[in-house]
Tab-separated table of C-alpha atoms and ligand atoms in Angstrom:
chain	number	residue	atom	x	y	z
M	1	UNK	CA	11.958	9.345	-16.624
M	2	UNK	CA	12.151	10.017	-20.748
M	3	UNK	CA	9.496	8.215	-22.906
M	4	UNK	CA	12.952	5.833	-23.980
M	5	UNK	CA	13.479	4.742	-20.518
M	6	UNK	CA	9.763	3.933	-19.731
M	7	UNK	CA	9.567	2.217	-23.332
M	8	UNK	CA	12.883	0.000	-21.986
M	9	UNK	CA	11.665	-1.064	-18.405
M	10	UNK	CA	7.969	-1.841	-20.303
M	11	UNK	CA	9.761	-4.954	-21.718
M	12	UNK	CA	11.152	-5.948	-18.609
M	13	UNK	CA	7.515	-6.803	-17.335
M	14	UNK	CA	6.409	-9.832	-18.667
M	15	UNK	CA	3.251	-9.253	-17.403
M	16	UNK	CA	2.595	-6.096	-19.539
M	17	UNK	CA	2.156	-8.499	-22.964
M	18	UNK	CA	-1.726	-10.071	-24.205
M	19	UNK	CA	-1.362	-13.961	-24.442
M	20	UNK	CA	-1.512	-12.551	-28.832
M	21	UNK	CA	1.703	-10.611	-28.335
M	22	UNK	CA	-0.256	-7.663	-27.965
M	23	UNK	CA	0.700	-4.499	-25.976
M	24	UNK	CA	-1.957	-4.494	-22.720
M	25	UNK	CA	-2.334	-1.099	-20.896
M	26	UNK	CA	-2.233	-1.934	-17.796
M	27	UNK	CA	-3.527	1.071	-15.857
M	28	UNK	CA	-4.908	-0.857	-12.296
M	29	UNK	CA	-0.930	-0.553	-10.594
M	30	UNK	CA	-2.947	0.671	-7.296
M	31	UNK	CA	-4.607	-2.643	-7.464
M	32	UNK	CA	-1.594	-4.558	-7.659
M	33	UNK	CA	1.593	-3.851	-9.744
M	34	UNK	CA	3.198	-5.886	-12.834
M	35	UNK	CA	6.362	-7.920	-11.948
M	36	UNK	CA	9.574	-6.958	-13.295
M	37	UNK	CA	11.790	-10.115	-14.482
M	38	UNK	CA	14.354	-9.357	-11.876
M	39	UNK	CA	11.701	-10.070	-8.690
M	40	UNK	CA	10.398	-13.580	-10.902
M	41	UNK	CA	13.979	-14.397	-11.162
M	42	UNK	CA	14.732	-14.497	-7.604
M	43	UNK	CA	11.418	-15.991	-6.341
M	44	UNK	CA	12.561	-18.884	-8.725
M	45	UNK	CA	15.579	-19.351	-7.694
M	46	UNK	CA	14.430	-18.835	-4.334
M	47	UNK	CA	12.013	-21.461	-4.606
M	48	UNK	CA	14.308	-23.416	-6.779
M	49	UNK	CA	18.537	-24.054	-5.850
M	50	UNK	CA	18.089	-21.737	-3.133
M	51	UNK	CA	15.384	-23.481	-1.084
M	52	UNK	CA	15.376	-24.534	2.286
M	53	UNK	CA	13.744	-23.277	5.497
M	54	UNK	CA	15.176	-20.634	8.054
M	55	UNK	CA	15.673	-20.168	11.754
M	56	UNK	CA	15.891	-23.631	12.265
M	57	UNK	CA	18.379	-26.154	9.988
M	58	UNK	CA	21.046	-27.098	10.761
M	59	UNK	CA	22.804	-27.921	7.064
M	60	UNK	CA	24.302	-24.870	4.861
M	61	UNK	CA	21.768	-24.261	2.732
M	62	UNK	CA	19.545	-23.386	5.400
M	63	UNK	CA	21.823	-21.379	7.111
M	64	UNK	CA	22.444	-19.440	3.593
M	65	UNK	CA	18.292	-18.819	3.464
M	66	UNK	CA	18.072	-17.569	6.908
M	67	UNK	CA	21.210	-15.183	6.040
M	68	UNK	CA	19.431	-14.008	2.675
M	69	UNK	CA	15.635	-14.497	4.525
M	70	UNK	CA	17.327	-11.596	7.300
M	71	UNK	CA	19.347	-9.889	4.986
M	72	UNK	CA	15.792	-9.090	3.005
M	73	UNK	CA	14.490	-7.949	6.501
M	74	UNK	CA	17.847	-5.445	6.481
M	75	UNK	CA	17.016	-4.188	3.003
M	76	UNK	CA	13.433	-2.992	3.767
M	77	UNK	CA	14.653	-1.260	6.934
M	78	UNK	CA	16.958	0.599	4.703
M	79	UNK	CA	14.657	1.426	1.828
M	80	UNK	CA	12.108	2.754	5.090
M	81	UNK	CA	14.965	4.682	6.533
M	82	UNK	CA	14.238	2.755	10.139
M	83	UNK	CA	16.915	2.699	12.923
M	84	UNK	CA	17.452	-0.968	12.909
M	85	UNK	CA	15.731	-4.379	11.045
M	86	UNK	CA	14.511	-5.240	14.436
M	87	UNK	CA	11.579	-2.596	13.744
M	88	UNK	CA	10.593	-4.491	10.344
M	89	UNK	CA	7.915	-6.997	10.852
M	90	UNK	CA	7.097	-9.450	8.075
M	91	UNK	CA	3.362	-10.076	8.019
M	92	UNK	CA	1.604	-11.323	4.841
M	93	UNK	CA	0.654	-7.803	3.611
M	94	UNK	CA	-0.911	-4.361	4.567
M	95	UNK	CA	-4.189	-5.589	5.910
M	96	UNK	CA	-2.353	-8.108	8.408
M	97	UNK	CA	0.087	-5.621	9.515
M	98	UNK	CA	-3.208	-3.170	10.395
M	99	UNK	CA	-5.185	-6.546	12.097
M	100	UNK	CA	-1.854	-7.123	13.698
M	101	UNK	CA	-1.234	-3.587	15.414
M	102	UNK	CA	-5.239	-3.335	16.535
M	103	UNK	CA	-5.119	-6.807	18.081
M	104	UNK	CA	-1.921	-6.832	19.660
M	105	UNK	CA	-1.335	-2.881	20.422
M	106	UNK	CA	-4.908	-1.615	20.375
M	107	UNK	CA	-6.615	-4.528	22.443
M	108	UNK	CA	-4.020	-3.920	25.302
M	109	UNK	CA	-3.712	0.049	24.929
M	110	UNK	CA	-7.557	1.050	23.977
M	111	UNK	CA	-10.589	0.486	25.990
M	112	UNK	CA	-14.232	1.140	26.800
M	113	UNK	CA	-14.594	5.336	26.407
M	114	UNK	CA	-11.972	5.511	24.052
M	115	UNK	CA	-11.809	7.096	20.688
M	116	UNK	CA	-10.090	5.702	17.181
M	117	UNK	CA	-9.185	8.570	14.459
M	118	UNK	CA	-9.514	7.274	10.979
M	119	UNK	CA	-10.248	9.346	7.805
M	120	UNK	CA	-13.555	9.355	5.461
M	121	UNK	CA	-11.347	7.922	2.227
M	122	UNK	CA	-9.588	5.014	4.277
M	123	UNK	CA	-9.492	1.288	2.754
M	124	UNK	CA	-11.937	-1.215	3.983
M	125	UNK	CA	-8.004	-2.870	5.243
M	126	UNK	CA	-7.585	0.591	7.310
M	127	UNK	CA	-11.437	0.842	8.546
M	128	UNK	CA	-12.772	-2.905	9.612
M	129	UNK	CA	-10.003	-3.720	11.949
M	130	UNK	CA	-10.482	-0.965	14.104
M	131	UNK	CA	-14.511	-1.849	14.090
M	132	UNK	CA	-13.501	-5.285	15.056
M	133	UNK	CA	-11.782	-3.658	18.194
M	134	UNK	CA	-14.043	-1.266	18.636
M	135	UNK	CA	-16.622	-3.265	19.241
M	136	UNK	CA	-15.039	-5.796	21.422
M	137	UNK	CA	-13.495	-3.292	23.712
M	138	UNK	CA	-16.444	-0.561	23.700
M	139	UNK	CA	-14.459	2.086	22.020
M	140	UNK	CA	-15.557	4.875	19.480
M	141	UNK	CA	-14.420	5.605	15.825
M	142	UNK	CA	-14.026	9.193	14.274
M	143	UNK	CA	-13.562	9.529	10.686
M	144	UNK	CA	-12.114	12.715	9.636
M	145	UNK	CA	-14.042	14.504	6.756
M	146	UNK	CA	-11.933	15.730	3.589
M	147	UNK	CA	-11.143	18.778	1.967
M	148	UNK	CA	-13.496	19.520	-1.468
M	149	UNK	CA	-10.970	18.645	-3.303
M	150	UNK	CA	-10.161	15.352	-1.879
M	151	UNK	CA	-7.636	15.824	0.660
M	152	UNK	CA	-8.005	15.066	4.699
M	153	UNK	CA	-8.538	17.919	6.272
M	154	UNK	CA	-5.884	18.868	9.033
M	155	UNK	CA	-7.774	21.252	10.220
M	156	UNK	CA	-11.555	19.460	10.573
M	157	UNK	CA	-8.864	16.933	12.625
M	158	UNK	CA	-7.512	19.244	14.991
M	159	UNK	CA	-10.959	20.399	15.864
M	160	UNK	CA	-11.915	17.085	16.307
M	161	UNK	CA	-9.048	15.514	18.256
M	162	UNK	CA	-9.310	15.160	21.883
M	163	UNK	CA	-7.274	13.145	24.443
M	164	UNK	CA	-9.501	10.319	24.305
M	165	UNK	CA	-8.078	9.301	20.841
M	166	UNK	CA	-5.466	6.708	21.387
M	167	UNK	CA	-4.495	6.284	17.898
M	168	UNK	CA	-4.804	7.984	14.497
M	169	UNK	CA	-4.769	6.010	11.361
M	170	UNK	CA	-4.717	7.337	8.319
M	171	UNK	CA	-3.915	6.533	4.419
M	172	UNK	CA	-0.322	8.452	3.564
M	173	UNK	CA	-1.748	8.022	-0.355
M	174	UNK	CA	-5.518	7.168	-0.970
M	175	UNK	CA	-6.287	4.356	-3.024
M	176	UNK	CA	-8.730	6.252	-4.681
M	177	UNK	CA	-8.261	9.769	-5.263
M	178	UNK	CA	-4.228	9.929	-5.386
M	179	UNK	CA	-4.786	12.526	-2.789
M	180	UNK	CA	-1.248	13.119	-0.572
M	181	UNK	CA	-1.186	13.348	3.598
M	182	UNK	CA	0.782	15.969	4.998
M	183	UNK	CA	2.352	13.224	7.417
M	184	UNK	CA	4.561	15.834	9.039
M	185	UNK	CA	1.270	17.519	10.362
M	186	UNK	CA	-1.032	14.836	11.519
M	187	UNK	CA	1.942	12.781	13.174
M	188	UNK	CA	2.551	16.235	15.341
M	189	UNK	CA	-1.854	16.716	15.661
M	190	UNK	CA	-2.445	12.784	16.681
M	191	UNK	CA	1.154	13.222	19.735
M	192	UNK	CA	-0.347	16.748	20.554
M	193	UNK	CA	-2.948	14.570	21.866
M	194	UNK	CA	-0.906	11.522	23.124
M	195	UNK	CA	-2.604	9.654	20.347
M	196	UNK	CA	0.060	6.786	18.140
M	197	UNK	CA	-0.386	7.516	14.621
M	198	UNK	CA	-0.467	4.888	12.152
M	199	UNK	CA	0.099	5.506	8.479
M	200	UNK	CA	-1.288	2.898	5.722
M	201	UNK	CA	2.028	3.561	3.172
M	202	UNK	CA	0.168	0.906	0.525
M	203	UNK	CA	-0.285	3.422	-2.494
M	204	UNK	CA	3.019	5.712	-0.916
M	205	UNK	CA	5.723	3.010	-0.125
M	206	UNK	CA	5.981	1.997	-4.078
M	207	UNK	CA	5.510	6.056	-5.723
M	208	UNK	CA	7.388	8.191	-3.349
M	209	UNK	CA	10.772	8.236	-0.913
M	210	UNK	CA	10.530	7.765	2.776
M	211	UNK	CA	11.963	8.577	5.599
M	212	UNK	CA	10.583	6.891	8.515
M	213	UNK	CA	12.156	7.831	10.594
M	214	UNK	CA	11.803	11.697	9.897
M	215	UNK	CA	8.245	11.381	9.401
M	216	UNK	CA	7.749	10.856	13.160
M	217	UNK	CA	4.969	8.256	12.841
M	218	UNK	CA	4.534	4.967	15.196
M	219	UNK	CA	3.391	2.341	12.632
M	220	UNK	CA	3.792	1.808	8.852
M	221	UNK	CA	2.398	-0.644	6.739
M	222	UNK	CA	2.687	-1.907	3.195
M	223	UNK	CA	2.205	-4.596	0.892
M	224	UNK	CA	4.660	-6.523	-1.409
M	225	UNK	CA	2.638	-6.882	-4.379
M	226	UNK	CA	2.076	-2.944	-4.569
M	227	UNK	CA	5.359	-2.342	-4.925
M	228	UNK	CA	6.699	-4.722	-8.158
M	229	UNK	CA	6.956	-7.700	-4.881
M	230	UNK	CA	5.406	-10.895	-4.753
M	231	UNK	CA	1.393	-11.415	-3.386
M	232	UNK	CA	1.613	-12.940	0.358
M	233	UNK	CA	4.291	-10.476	1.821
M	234	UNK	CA	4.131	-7.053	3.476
M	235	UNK	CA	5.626	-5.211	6.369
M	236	UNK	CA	4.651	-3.621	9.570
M	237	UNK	CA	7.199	-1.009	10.710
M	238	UNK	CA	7.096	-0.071	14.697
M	239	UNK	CA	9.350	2.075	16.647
M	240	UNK	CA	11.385	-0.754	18.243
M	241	UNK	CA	10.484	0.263	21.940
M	242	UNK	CA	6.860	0.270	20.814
M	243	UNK	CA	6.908	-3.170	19.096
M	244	UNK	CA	8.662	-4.317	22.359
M	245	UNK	CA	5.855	-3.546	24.424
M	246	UNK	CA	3.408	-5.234	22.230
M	247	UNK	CA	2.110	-8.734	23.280
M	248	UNK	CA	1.974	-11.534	20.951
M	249	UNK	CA	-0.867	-12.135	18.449
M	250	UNK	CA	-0.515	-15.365	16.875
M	251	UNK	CA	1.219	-17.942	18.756
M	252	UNK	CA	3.296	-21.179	16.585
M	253	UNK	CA	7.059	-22.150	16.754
M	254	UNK	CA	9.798	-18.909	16.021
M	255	UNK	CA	7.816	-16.480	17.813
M	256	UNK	CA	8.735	-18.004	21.775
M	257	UNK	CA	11.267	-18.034	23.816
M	258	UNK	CA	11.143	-21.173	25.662
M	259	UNK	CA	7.825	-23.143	25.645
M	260	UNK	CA	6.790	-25.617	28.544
M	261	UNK	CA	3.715	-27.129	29.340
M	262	UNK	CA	3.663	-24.418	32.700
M	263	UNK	CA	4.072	-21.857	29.802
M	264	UNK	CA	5.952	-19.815	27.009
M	265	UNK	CA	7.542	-16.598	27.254
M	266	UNK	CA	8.184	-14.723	23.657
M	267	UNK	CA	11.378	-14.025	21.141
M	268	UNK	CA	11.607	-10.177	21.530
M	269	UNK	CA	10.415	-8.688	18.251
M	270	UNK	CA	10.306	-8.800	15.161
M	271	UNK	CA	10.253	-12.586	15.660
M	272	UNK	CA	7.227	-12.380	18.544
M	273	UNK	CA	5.243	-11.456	15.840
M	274	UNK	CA	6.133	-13.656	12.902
M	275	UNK	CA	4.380	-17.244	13.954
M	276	UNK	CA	5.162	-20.082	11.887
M	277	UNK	CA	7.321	-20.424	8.908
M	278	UNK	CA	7.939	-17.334	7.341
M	279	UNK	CA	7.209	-16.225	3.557
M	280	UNK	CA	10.953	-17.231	3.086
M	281	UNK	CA	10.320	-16.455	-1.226
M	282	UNK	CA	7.983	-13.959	-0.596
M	283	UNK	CA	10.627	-11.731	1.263
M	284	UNK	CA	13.600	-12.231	-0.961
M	285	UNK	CA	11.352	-11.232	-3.607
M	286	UNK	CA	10.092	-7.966	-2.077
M	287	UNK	CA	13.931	-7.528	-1.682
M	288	UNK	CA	14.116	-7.772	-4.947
M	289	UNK	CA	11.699	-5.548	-5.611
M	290	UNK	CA	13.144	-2.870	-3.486
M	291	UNK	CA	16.594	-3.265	-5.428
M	292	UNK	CA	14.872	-2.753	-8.560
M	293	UNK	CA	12.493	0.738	-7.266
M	294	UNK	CA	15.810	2.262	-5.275
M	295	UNK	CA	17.780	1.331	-8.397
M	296	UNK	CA	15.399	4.009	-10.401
M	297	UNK	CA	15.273	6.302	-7.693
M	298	UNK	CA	11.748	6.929	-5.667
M	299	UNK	CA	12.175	10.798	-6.480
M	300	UNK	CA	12.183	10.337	-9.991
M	301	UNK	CA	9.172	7.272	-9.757
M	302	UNK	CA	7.150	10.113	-7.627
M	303	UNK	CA	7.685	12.614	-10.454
M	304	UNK	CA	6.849	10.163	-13.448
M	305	UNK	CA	4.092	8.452	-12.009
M	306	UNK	CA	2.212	11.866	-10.587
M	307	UNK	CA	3.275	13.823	-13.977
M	308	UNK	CA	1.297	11.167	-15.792
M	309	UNK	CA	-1.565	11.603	-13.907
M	310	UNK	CA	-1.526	15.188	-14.274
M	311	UNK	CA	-1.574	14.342	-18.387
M	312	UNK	CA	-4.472	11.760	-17.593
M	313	UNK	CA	-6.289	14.599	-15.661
M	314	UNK	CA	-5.788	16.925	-18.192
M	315	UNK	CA	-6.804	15.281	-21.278
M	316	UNK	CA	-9.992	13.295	-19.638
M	317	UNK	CA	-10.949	17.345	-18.464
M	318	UNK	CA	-11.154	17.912	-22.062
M	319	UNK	CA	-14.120	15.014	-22.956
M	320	UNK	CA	-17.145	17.078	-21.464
M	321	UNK	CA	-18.943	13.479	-20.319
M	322	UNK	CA	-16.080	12.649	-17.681
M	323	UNK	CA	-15.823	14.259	-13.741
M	324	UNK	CA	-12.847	13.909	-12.132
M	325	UNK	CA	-12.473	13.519	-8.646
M	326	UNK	CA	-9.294	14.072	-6.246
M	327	UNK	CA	-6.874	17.034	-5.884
M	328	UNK	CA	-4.517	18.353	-8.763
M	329	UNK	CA	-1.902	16.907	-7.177
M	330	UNK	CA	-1.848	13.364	-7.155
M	331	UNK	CA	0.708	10.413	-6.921
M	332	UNK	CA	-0.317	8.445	-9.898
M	333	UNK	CA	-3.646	7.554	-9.585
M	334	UNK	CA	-6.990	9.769	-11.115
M	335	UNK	CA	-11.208	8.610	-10.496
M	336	UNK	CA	-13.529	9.498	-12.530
M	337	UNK	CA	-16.966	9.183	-14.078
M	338	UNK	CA	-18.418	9.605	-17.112
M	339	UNK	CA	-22.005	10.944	-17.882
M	340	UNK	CA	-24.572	8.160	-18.801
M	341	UNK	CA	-21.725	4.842	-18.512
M	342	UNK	CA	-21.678	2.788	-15.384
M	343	UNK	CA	-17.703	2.471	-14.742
M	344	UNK	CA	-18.437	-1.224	-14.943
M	345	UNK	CA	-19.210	-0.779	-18.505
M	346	UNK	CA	-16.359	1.638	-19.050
M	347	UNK	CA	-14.421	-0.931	-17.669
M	348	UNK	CA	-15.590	-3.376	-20.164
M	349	UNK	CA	-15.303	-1.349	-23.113
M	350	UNK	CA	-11.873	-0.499	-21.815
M	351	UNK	CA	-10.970	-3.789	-21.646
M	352	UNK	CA	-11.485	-4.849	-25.642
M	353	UNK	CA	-8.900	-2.169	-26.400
M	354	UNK	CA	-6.620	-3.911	-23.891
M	355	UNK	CA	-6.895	-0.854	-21.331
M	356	UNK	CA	-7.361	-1.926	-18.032
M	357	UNK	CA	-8.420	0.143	-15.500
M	358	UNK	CA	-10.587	-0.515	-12.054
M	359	UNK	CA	-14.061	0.157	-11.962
M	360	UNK	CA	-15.893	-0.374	-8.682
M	361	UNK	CA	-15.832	0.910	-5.056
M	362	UNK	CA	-12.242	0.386	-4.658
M	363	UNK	CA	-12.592	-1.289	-1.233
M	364	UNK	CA	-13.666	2.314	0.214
M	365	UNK	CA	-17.770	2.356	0.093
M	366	UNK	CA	-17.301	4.882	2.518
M	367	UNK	CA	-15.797	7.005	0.396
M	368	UNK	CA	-18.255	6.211	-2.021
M	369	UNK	CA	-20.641	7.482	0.208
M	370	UNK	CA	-19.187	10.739	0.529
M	371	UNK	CA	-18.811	11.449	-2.823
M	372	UNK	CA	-22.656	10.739	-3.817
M	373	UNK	CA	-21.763	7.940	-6.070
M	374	UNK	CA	-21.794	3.996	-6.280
M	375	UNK	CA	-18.340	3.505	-8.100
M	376	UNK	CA	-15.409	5.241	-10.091
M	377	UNK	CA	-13.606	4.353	-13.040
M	378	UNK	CA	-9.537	4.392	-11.608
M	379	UNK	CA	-6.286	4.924	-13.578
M	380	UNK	CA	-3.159	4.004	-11.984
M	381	UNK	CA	0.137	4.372	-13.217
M	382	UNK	CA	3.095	2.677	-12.105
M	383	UNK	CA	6.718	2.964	-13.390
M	384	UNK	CA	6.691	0.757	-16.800
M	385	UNK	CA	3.538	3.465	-17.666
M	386	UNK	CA	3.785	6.305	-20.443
M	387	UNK	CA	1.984	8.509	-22.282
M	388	UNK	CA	0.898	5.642	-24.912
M	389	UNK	CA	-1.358	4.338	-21.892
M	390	UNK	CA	-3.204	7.690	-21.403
M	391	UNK	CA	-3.869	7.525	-25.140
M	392	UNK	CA	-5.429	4.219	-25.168
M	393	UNK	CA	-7.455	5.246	-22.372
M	394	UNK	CA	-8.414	8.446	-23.903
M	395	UNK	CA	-9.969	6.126	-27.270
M	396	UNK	CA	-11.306	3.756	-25.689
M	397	UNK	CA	-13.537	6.160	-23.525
M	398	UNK	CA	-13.857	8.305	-27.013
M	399	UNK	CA	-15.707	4.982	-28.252
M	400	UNK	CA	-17.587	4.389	-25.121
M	401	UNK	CA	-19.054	7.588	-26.117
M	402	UNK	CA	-19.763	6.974	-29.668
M	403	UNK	CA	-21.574	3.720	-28.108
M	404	UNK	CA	-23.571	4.807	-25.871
M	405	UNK	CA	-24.525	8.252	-27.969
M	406	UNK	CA	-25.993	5.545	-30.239
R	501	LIG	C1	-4.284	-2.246	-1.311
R	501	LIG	C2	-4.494	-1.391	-0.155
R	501	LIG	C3	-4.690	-1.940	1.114
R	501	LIG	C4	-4.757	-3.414	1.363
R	501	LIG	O1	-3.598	-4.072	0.949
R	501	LIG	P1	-3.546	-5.654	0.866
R	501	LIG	O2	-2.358	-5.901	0.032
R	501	LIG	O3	-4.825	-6.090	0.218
R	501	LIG	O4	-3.399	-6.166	2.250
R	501	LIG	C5	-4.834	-1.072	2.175
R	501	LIG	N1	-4.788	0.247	2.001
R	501	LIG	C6	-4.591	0.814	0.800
R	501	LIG	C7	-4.524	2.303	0.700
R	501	LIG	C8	-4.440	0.015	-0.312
R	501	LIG	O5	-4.252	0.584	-1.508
């Protein structure tokens, strides 16, 4: 993307102003991303002319939701590259989607003696729900070490693997470091082993393309509000046959079949596992969403979004206080530390320049662990990000320094 065309789309994001008019560097997109006006548009009108429920009226303007409320479902199959919208789940976001496949899918394929693969630099979202069911069923976790430079390592996994690991479940983009999975090679190492392989797409789904269907993986998950969508929306994507065999795992009206008192029997999926009334505004705005991210082009996003990082990297390597953590290749996202500042305090600092960044654990104290510290300082880009963001970053931490030099 030129600097012109990131300079455009910044003043289609509403979100990117201070309350004073102000220009606010936004640099947390891996936390959750700004929304462009075209995905507030059609929540409000969604919400607005548009509104009514789905699956169940029997008046028009229902019948038009349900059409637009599927059509959305359609949309994201597309943008995954699935077979068919029956393998698109709406759940409320990423961590539902991975409490949703270890409840319904683990619980009736894992038991006592078996083993879970995760990674060392997974999300608390891609690490407690597999304790949950670990615990309840008697089964074991594995977490994959990384590579020195913040990758995980392929080959620590294949050494590690072992028939008794029913699924491996791994972040395609970590939160934290930006670090990349070779998806090709742990979907072939977790089915050498008969093992399902799930893939936590919430930092790849919004910076790179997929292909789902090429990548050869069982489950995918990602959130709405990562990708320039509304909060309260996300998607688990199954292999239909595979989301067939899964049992229920909330029960409520859309998800049955027939109900009497005797008993119910279930809607095949993807409405077995969408309870309740849906997130009817959510989804057309996540459709939204996806318009606006194909209509750039993910290939170009990837290449913006990890090029800026690569800038960050390189001018935060020339302030001798700052360590960097994470491979050289990342998709838009850098940790670091700097000598002598908490991040909290970098944060803060940061923050009266209008620079945002994260400071913290990142919902991986794990990770933390492995690294040998209590917190990073994170920069995220997203696609409305340019090279005026890295500068702001780069003074502000110039003027931590001067601060706490003094
Ligand atoms: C944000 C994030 C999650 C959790 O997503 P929610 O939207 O909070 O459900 C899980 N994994 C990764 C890698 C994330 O970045």
């Amino acid at each position: 993307m030129s600097e012109a065309d990131t300079l455009s789309r910044k003043a289609e994001f509403p979100g990117l102003i201070t309350p004073d008019g102000a220009r606010w560097h936004y640099l947390d997109t891996a936390a959750t991303a700004q929304k462009p006006q075209a995905v507030i548009d059609a929540v409000t009108r969604a919400l607005g002319r548009d509104y009514a429920t789905v699956h169940r009226g029997v008046y028009c303007r229902s019948a038009e939701m349900t059409l637009a409320y599927e059509a959305a479902r359609r949309r994201v199959a597309e943008f995954l590259g699935a077979r068919s919208e029956n393998e698109v789940v709406f759940v409320r976001g990423a961590t539902e989607g991975i409490n949703l496949v270890a409840q319904s899918w683990g619980a009736a394929n894992i038991s006592a003696g078996d083993c879970i693969m995760l990674s060392q630099l997974e999300h608390h979202s891609n690490i407690v729900p597999w304790q949950m069911l670990a615990e309840r069923v008697g089964a074991e976790i594995d977490f994959c070490p990384l590579t020195v430079d913040g990758r995980i390592d392929l080959d620590a996994m294949e050494t590690i693997l072992t028939e008794r690991h029913k699924i491996v479940a791994l972040a395609h983009v970590s939160n934290v470091l930006g670090s990349i999975l070779d998806v090709r090679r742990a979907a072939n190492l977790a089915h050498s082993v008969g093992a399902k392989i799930l893939l936590d797409g919430c930092q790849a789904a919004p910076r790179m393309p997929l292909d789902i269907t090429g990548l050869d993986c069982d489950f995918f998950v990602f959130s709405g509000h990562k990708i320039y969508g509304p909060t309260g929306i996300g998607v688990l994507w199954a292999r239909e046959e595979l989301l067939e065999s899964m049992p229920p795992w909330q029960g409520g009206g859309s998800m049955i079949n027939r109900v009497a008192f005797e008993g119910t029997t279930y809607a095949p999926p993807p409405q077995r596992f969408e309870a309740g009334t849906p997130m009817i505004a959510e989804a057309i705005g996540l459709r939204a969403a996806v318009d606006y991210v194909e209509a750039i082009g993910l290939e170009r996003l990837f290449r913006h979004e990890s090029g800026l990082a690569a800038d960050a990297r390189a001018a935060l390597r020339r302030i001798n206080s700052i360590t960097l953590f994470g491979p050289e290749e990342s998709a838009g996202i850098v940790s670091f530390v700097m000598e002598g500042v908490h991040p909290h305090d970098l944060g803060t600092i940061l923050d009266e320049e209008n620079v945002a960044i994260r400071a913290g654990h990142h919902c991986a104290q794990p990770l933390m662990g492995c690294l040998g510290i209590p917190a990073t300082a994170r920069a995220s880009f997203g696609l409305y990000s340019d090279e005026s963001d890295i500068e702001a970053l780069i003074r502000g931490i110039e003027r931590a320094k001067r601060i706490f030099a003094t």
